[in-house]
Coordinates of C-alpha atoms (C1' of nucleotides) in Angstrom, one line a residue:
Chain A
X12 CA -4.3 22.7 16.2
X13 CA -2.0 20.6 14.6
X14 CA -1.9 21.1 11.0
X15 CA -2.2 17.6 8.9
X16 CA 1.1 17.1 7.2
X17 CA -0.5 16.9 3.3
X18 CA 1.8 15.9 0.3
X19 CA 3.9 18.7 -0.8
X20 CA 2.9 17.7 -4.6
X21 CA -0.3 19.3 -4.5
X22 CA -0.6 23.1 -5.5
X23 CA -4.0 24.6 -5.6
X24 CA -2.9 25.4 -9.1
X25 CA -2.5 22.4 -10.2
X26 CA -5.6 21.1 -9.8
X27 CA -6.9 18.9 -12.7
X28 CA -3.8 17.7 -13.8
X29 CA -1.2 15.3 -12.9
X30 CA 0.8 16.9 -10.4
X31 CA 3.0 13.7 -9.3
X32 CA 4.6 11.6 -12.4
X33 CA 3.9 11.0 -15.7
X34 CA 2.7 7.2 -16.3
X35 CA 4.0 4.8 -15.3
X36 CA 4.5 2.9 -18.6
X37 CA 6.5 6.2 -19.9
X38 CA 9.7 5.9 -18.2
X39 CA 11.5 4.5 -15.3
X40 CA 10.7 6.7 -12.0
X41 CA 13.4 8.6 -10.1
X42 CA 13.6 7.9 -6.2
X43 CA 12.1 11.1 -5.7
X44 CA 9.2 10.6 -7.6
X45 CA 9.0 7.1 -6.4
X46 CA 8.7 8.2 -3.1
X47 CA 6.0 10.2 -3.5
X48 CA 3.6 8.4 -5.8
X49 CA 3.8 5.1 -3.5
X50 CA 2.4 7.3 -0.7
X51 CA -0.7 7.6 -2.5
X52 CA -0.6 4.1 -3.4
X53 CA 0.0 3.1 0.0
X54 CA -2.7 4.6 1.3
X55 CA -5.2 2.7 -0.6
X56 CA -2.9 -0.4 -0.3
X57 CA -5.7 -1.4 2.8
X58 CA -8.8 -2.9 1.9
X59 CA -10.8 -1.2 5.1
X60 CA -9.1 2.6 3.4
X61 CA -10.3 1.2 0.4
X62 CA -13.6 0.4 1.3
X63 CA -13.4 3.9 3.1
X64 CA -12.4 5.9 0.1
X65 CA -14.8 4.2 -2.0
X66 CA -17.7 5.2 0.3
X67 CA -16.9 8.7 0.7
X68 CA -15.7 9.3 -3.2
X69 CA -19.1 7.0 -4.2
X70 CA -21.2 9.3 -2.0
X71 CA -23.3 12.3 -3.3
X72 CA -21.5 15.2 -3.6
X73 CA -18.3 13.1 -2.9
X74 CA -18.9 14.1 0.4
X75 CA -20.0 11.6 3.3
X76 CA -20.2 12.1 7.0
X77 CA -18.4 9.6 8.7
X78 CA -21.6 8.0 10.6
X79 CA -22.6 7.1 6.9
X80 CA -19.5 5.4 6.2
X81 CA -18.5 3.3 9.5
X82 CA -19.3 0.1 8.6
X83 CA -16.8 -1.7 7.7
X84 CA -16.2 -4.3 10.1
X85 CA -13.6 -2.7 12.4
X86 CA -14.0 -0.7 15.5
X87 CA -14.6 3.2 15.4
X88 CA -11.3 4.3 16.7
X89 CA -9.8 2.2 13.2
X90 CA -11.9 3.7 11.2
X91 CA -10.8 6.8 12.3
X92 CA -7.2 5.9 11.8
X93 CA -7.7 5.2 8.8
X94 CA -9.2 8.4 7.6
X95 CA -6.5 10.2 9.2
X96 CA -4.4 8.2 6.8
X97 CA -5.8 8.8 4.2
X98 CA -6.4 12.8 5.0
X99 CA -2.2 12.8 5.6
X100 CA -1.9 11.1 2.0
X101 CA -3.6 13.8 0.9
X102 CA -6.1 12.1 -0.7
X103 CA -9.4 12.7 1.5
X104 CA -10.1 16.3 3.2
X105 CA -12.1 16.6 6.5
X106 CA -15.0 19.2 7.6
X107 CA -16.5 19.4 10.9
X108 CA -20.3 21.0 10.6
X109 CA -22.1 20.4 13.8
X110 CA -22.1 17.0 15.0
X111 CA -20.9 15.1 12.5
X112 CA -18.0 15.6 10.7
X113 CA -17.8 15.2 6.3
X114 CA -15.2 13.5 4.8
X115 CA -14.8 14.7 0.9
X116 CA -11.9 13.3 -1.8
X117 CA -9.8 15.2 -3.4
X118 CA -10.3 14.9 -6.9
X119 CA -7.0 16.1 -8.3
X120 CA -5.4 13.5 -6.4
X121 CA -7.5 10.9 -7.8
X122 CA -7.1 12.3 -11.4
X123 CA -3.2 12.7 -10.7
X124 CA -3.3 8.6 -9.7
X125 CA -5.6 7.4 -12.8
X126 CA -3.0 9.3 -15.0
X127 CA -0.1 7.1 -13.4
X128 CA -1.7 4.2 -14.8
X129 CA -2.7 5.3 -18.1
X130 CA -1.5 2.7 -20.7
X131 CA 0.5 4.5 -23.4
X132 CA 2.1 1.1 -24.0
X133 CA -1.2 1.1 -26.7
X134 CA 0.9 3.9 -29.1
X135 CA 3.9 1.0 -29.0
Chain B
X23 CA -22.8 3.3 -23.7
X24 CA -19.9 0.7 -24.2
X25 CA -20.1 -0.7 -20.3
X26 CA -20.3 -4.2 -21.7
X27 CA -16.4 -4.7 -20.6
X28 CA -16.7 -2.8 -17.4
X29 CA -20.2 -5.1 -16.0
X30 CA -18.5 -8.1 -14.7
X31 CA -17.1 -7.6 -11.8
X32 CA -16.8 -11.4 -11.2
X33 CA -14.2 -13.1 -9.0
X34 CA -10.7 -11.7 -10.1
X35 CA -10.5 -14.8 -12.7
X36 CA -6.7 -16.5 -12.8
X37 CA -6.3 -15.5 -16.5
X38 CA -4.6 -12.7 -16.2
X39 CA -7.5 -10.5 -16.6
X40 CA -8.3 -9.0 -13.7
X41 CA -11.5 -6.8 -13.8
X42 CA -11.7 -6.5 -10.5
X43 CA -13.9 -4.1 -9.4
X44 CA -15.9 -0.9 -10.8
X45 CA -14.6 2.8 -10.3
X46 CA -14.0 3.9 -6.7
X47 CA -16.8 6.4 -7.3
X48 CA -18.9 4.7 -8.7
X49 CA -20.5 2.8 -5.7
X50 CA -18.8 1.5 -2.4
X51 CA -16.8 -1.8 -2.9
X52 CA -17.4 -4.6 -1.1
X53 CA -14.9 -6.6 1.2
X54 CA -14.0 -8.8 -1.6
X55 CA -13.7 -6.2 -3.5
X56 CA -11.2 -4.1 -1.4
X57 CA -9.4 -6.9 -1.0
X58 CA -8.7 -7.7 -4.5
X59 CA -8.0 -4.4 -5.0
X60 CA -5.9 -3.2 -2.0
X61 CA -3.9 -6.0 -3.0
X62 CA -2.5 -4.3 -6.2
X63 CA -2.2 -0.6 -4.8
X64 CA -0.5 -2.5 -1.8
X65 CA 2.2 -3.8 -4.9
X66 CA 3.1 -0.4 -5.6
X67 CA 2.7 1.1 -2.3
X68 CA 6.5 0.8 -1.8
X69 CA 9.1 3.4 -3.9
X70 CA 11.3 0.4 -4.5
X71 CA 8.6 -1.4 -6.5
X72 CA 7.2 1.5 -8.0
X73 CA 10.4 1.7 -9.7
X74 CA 11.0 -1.3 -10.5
X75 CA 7.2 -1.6 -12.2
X76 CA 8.0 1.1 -13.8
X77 CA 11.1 0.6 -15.2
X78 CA 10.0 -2.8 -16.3
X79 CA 6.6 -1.1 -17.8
X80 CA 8.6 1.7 -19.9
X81 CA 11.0 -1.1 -21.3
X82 CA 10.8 -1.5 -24.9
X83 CA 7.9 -4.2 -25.9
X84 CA 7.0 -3.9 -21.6
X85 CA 9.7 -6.5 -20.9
X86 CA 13.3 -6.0 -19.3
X87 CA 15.8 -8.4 -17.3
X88 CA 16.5 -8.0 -13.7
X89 CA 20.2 -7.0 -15.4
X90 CA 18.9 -4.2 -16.7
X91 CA 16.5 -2.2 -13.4
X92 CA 18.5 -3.7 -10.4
X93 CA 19.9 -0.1 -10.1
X94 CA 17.5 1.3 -7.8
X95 CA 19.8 1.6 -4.5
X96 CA 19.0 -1.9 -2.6
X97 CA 20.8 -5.2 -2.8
X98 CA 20.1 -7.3 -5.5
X99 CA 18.6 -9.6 -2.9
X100 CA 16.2 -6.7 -2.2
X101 CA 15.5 -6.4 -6.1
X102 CA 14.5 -10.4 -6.2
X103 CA 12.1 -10.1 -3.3
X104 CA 10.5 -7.1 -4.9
X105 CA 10.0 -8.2 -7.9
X106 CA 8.4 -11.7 -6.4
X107 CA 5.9 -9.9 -4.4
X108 CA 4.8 -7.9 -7.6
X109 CA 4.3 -11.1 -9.7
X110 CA 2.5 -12.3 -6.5
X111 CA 0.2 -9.5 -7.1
X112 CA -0.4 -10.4 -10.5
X113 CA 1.4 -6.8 -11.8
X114 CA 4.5 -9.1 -13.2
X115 CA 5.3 -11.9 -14.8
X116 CA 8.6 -13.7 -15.3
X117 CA 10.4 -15.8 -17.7
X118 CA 14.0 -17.2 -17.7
X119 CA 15.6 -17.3 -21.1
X120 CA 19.1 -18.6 -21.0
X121 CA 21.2 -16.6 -18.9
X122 CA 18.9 -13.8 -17.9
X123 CA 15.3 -13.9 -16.8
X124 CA 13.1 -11.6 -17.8
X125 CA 10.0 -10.1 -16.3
X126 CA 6.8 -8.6 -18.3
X127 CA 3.7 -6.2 -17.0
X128 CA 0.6 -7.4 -17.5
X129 CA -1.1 -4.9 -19.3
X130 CA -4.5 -5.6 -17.9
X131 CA -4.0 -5.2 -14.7
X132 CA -2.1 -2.3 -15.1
X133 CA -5.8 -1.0 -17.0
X134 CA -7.7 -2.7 -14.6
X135 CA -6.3 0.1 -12.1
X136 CA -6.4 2.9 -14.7
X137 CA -10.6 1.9 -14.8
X138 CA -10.9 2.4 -10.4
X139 CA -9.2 5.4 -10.6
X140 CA -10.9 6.5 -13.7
X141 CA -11.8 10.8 -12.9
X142 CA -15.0 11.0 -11.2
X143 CA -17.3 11.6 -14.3
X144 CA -20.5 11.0 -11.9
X145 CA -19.1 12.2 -8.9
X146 CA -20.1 15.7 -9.8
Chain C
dC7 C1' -24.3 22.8 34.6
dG8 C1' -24.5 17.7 33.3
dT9 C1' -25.1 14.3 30.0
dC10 C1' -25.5 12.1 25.7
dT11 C1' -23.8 11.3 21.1
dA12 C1' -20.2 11.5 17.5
dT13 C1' -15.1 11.4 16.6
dG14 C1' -10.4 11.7 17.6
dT15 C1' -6.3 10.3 20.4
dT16 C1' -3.3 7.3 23.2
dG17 C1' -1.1 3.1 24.6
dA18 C1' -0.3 -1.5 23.9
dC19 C1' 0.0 -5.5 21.2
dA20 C1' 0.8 -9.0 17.5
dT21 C1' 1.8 -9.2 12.9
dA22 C1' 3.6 -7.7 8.5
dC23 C1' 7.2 -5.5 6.0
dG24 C1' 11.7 -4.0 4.0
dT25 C1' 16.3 -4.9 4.3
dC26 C1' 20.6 -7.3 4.3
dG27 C1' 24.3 -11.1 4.2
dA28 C1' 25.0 -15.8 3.4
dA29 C1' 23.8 -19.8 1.2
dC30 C1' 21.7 -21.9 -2.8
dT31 C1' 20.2 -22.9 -7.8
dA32 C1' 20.8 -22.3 -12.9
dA33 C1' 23.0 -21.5 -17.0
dA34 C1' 27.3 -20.6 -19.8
dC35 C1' 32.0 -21.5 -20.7
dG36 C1' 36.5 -23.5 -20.6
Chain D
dC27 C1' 34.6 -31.3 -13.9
dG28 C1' 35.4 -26.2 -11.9
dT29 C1' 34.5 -21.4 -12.3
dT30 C1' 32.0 -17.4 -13.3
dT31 C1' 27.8 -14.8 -13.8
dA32 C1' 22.6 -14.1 -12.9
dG33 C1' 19.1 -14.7 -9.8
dT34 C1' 16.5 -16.7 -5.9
dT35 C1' 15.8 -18.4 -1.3
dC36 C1' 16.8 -18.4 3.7
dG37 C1' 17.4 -16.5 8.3
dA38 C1' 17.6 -12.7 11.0
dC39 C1' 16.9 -8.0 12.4
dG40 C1' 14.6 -3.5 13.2
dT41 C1' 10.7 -0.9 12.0
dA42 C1' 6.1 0.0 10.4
dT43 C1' 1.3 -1.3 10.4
dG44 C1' -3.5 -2.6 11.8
dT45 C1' -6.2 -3.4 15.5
dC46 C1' -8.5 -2.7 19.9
dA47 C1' -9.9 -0.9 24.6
dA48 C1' -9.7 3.0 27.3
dC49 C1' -9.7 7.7 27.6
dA50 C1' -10.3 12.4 25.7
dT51 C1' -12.6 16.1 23.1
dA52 C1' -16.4 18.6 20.7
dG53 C1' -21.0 19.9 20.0
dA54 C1' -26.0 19.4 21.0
dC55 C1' -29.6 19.5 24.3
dG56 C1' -32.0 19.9 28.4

DNA sequence: CGTCTATGTTGACATACGTCGAACTAAACG
DNA sequence: CGTTTAGTTCGACGTATGTCAACATAGACG
């Protein structure tokens, strides 16, 4: 199978912290960093990957099968787009048991994006 | 607990504040919702403006002139269309004083974000 | 086996996006 | 005035993106 190209900033080990950047409010990016912290931002830059994301990450267990999830007022093969999307951005991981195949989020990722935008601008 | 501030998910009002919508995993969001949101992730979905926001946000007092964060490898035409599409999403504001003009964050959106990406405390 | 259901993939299309150079506006300065 | 510096707007170009219908694949079930 083809293996899902997933962001290279994610270790196992790092899981829990912010992997990417510090915030953004801390200092000015480099490229590099740039580049990959407006993948992740791009990937929820959709509102249907929004509404996506915010199913599976709202569902118990942050875990949803994608039957649960579907409707969101585009056609199944878009949906499916856009969870591969998001699964590339690293920022949704996929699970085929039986029939239906589970979507869950990746929490570090999330925790590695709400640190991005943690105001330090308040110690100023 | 102290979700007085975090209840009103009204219509993103034009005041600035922009509560827009509760955690990602907290519940699904609605259209409007993803919208409104996807709209600001969609601001900094590109490593140009990433830097640029950034640079901007880790300026002293969260102000800086276009003089001073043009340096990010596009042409300064580049750098003005950036920047427009950022105040367009509400992440920027921009004043001209004198010779220079001058763009700000706005500090709550930039928390606004921080609060959907906010770790998945019930998620568990 | 055949068939049904649940997802993923492909191909095509219209639109949006990022980029630049050139032309334009705004303020300072002589 | 004219010139210089700072920044925006315009027009054009190539590429990326979101979307769908059609087809393909993977289990379940008889």
């Amino acid at each position: 199978m083809s293996n899902a190209k997933v962001l290279p900033l994610l270790e196992p080990a790092d899981q829990g912290v912010a992997p990417c950047c510090p915030p953004l409010t801390e200092r000015p990016m480099t490229a590099e960093e740039a580049e990959t912290a407006a993948r992740m931002f791009k990937a929820l830059g959709d509102p249907v990957r929004l509404r996506l994301f915010s199913s599976v990450a709202s569902h118990e267990g942050g875990e949803a099968c994608v039957c649960d999830i579907s409707d969101v007022g585009v056609s199944q093969p878009t949906v499916s787009h856009h969870l591969k999307k998001l699964k590339e951005a690293g920022l949704l991981s996929s699970e085929r048991r039986g029939t239906w195949v589970y979507y869950r989020v990746e929490p570090s990722v999330l925790a590695a994006m709400g640190k991005l935008l943690t105001t330090t601008a308040a110690a100023a």
